[in-house]
Amino acid sequence: MNRVLVVAAVSMLGLVACGPGAKIGGGKQGAAEALFGASKATGAPASKQAGGIDLSGGVKFSCPEGGNAEMTGFSVAIDTTGGANVKQSFTVKYNDCGAAKSDQGVAKFNGSWTVTQSVIVNGTAVKVDQKFVGKVLVQGAFDDFIDANISQQVNVSDLSTSGASVSMTLNGTITDSSGKYEFNEAVNVNGGSLTADLSKK
């Protein structure tokens, strides 16, 4: 009889462990963290474009926690007024892209959206001003999404940051399962981290 109870208890624990993932926590801050995680991939075409590399064949980014993101369909225009200002639009497709972590595990991004990106080279500094439009899923340890219509300005080098504070300027809206958030401000995030909310699992 005792063996039967032990097996039943273990089975129930297994069911709990395999339940739905966490939601994005932290409200407005968490939404900004999720966007930063998704934006990591866009540092790859920004760096290549700043170096004068032809992107017509697409760009593939290996995500820091596994998976990848593919960027295709590049349309490019160059404005040399006041320095090298390169504008490009493209589609980002996420394939189980592990771009952020929480204490619950890795957040894996899936789906696709469009990005319009302006790369500004000033001496050795490279900045990017980019707009995200569309909806992507946040999966893995999470069960959520981010629906964005937002511009982000950030140093290209900061997009590869993990475990350190990053400053970016956001202007627009991000929606996740907890609500819709308006931004017109500078936001600091811990690069590579995402707040989890277990109360809504």
Coordinates of C-alpha atoms in Angstrom, one line a residue:
M1 CA 0.0 0.0 0.0
N2 CA 2.8 2.4 0.9
R3 CA 4.5 1.8 -2.4
V4 CA 1.3 2.7 -4.3
L5 CA 1.1 6.0 -2.4
V6 CA 4.7 6.8 -3.1
V7 CA 4.2 6.2 -6.8
A8 CA 1.1 8.3 -6.9
A9 CA 2.8 11.1 -5.1
V10 CA 5.7 11.1 -7.5
S11 CA 3.3 11.0 -10.5
M12 CA 1.5 14.1 -9.1
L13 CA 4.8 15.9 -8.7
G14 CA 5.7 15.1 -12.3
L15 CA 2.4 16.6 -13.5
V16 CA 3.0 19.8 -11.5
A17 CA 6.5 20.2 -12.9
C18 CA 5.3 19.8 -16.4
G19 CA 2.6 22.4 -16.1
P20 CA 2.4 25.7 -18.0
G21 CA 5.4 28.1 -18.0
A22 CA 5.6 31.3 -16.1
K23 CA 4.2 34.6 -17.3
I24 CA 6.4 37.7 -17.8
G25 CA 6.6 39.5 -14.5
G26 CA 7.5 43.0 -13.4
G27 CA 4.8 44.9 -15.4
K28 CA 6.3 47.6 -17.5
Q29 CA 9.9 46.7 -16.5
G30 CA 9.4 43.1 -17.4
A31 CA 8.0 44.0 -20.8
A32 CA 11.1 46.1 -21.5
E33 CA 13.3 43.2 -20.4
A34 CA 11.5 40.9 -22.8
L35 CA 12.0 43.4 -25.7
F36 CA 15.7 43.7 -24.9
G37 CA 16.0 39.9 -25.0
A38 CA 14.4 39.8 -28.4
S39 CA 16.5 42.7 -29.7
K40 CA 19.8 40.9 -29.0
A41 CA 19.6 39.2 -32.4
T42 CA 19.4 42.6 -34.2
G43 CA 22.9 43.5 -33.1
A44 CA 24.2 41.0 -35.7
P45 CA 23.0 42.8 -38.8
A46 CA 23.7 46.2 -37.3
S47 CA 27.4 45.3 -36.7
K48 CA 27.7 43.8 -40.2
Q49 CA 26.0 46.7 -41.9
A50 CA 28.3 49.2 -40.0
G51 CA 31.3 47.2 -41.4
G52 CA 30.0 47.4 -45.0
I53 CA 29.0 43.8 -45.3
D54 CA 26.4 42.8 -47.9
L55 CA 23.3 41.5 -46.1
S56 CA 21.3 40.4 -49.1
G57 CA 21.9 36.8 -48.3
G58 CA 20.5 37.2 -44.8
V59 CA 22.0 37.0 -41.3
K60 CA 21.8 34.1 -38.8
F61 CA 22.3 34.8 -35.1
S62 CA 23.1 32.0 -32.5
C63 CA 21.2 32.9 -29.4
P64 CA 23.1 32.9 -26.1
E65 CA 21.0 30.2 -24.5
G66 CA 20.5 28.0 -27.6
G67 CA 18.4 28.2 -30.8
N68 CA 18.8 30.9 -33.4
A69 CA 17.2 33.9 -35.1
E70 CA 17.2 34.4 -38.9
M71 CA 17.1 37.8 -40.5
T72 CA 16.0 38.0 -44.1
G73 CA 14.4 40.3 -46.7
F74 CA 16.8 43.2 -46.3
S75 CA 15.9 46.5 -47.9
V76 CA 18.7 49.1 -47.5
A77 CA 19.0 52.9 -48.0
I78 CA 22.1 54.9 -47.0
D79 CA 22.0 58.6 -45.8
T80 CA 25.5 60.2 -45.6
T81 CA 24.2 63.5 -44.2
G82 CA 26.0 64.2 -40.9
G83 CA 27.9 60.8 -41.0
A84 CA 27.1 57.3 -42.1
N85 CA 23.4 56.7 -41.4
V86 CA 22.3 53.3 -42.7
K87 CA 18.6 52.4 -42.8
Q88 CA 17.4 48.9 -43.4
S89 CA 14.3 46.9 -42.9
F90 CA 14.1 43.1 -42.5
T91 CA 12.2 40.2 -41.0
V92 CA 13.4 38.5 -37.8
K93 CA 12.3 34.8 -37.4
Y94 CA 13.0 33.3 -34.0
N95 CA 13.6 29.5 -33.7
D96 CA 13.6 28.5 -30.0
C97 CA 15.9 31.5 -29.5
G98 CA 17.1 31.4 -25.9
A99 CA 17.7 35.1 -25.4
A100 CA 17.0 35.6 -21.7
K101 CA 17.0 33.7 -18.4
S102 CA 15.0 33.8 -15.2
D103 CA 15.2 31.8 -12.0
Q104 CA 12.7 29.5 -13.7
G105 CA 14.9 28.8 -16.7
V106 CA 15.4 30.0 -20.2
A107 CA 13.0 32.2 -22.1
K108 CA 12.8 30.9 -25.7
F109 CA 11.5 33.2 -28.4
N110 CA 9.5 31.9 -31.4
G111 CA 7.7 33.6 -34.3
S112 CA 8.6 36.6 -36.4
W113 CA 8.2 40.3 -36.7
T114 CA 9.5 43.2 -38.8
V115 CA 12.4 45.6 -37.8
T116 CA 13.3 48.9 -39.3
Q117 CA 16.8 49.8 -38.3
S118 CA 19.1 52.8 -38.6
V119 CA 22.7 52.2 -37.8
I120 CA 24.7 55.3 -36.8
V121 CA 28.5 55.2 -36.9
N122 CA 30.3 58.0 -35.2
G123 CA 34.1 57.3 -34.9
T124 CA 34.4 54.0 -33.1
A125 CA 30.9 54.2 -31.6
V126 CA 28.0 52.4 -33.3
K127 CA 24.4 53.1 -32.2
V128 CA 21.2 51.6 -33.5
D129 CA 17.8 53.1 -33.6
Q130 CA 15.3 50.4 -34.5
K131 CA 11.6 49.8 -34.6
F132 CA 9.9 46.5 -33.8
V133 CA 6.4 45.8 -35.2
G134 CA 4.6 42.5 -34.6
K135 CA 4.1 39.7 -32.1
V136 CA 6.4 36.9 -30.9
L137 CA 5.9 34.1 -28.4
V138 CA 8.0 33.8 -25.2
Q139 CA 8.2 30.1 -24.4
G140 CA 10.6 27.6 -22.8
A141 CA 10.3 28.3 -19.1
F142 CA 7.6 30.9 -20.0
D143 CA 4.2 30.8 -21.6
D144 CA 3.6 34.4 -22.8
F145 CA 4.1 36.8 -25.7
I146 CA 5.2 40.3 -26.5
D147 CA 3.2 42.4 -29.1
A148 CA 5.3 45.4 -30.0
N149 CA 5.0 48.7 -31.9
I150 CA 8.0 50.4 -30.4
S151 CA 11.3 52.1 -31.2
Q152 CA 14.5 51.3 -29.3
Q153 CA 17.7 53.3 -29.3
V154 CA 20.7 51.5 -27.8
N155 CA 24.5 51.0 -28.3
V156 CA 25.1 48.0 -30.6
S157 CA 27.7 46.7 -28.2
D158 CA 25.2 46.6 -25.4
L159 CA 23.0 44.1 -27.3
S160 CA 25.5 41.4 -26.6
T161 CA 25.5 42.2 -22.9
S162 CA 24.6 39.5 -20.3
G163 CA 24.5 40.0 -16.6
A164 CA 25.2 43.8 -16.6
S165 CA 23.0 46.9 -16.7
V166 CA 22.1 48.2 -20.1
S167 CA 20.4 51.6 -20.8
M168 CA 18.1 52.0 -23.8
T169 CA 15.5 54.5 -24.9
L170 CA 12.0 53.2 -25.8
N171 CA 9.2 55.0 -27.5
G172 CA 5.9 53.2 -28.3
T173 CA 4.0 50.3 -26.8
I174 CA 4.6 46.7 -25.7
T175 CA 1.8 44.3 -24.8
D176 CA 2.2 41.1 -22.9
S177 CA -0.3 38.9 -21.0
S178 CA -0.3 41.3 -18.0
G179 CA -1.3 44.4 -20.1
K180 CA -0.3 47.1 -22.5
Y181 CA 2.5 49.5 -21.6
E182 CA 3.3 52.9 -23.1
F183 CA 7.0 54.0 -23.2
N184 CA 8.6 57.4 -23.9
E185 CA 11.6 57.2 -21.7
A186 CA 15.0 55.7 -20.9
V187 CA 14.9 52.2 -19.3
N188 CA 17.6 50.3 -17.6
V189 CA 17.5 46.5 -17.8
N190 CA 19.8 43.7 -16.7
G191 CA 21.0 42.3 -20.0
G192 CA 19.9 38.7 -20.5
S193 CA 17.5 38.6 -17.5
L194 CA 13.7 38.3 -17.6
T195 CA 11.4 38.6 -14.6
A196 CA 9.1 35.6 -14.1
D197 CA 5.6 35.7 -12.5
L198 CA 4.6 32.3 -11.1
S199 CA 1.3 33.5 -9.6
K200 CA -0.3 33.4 -13.1
K201 CA 0.9 29.9 -14.1

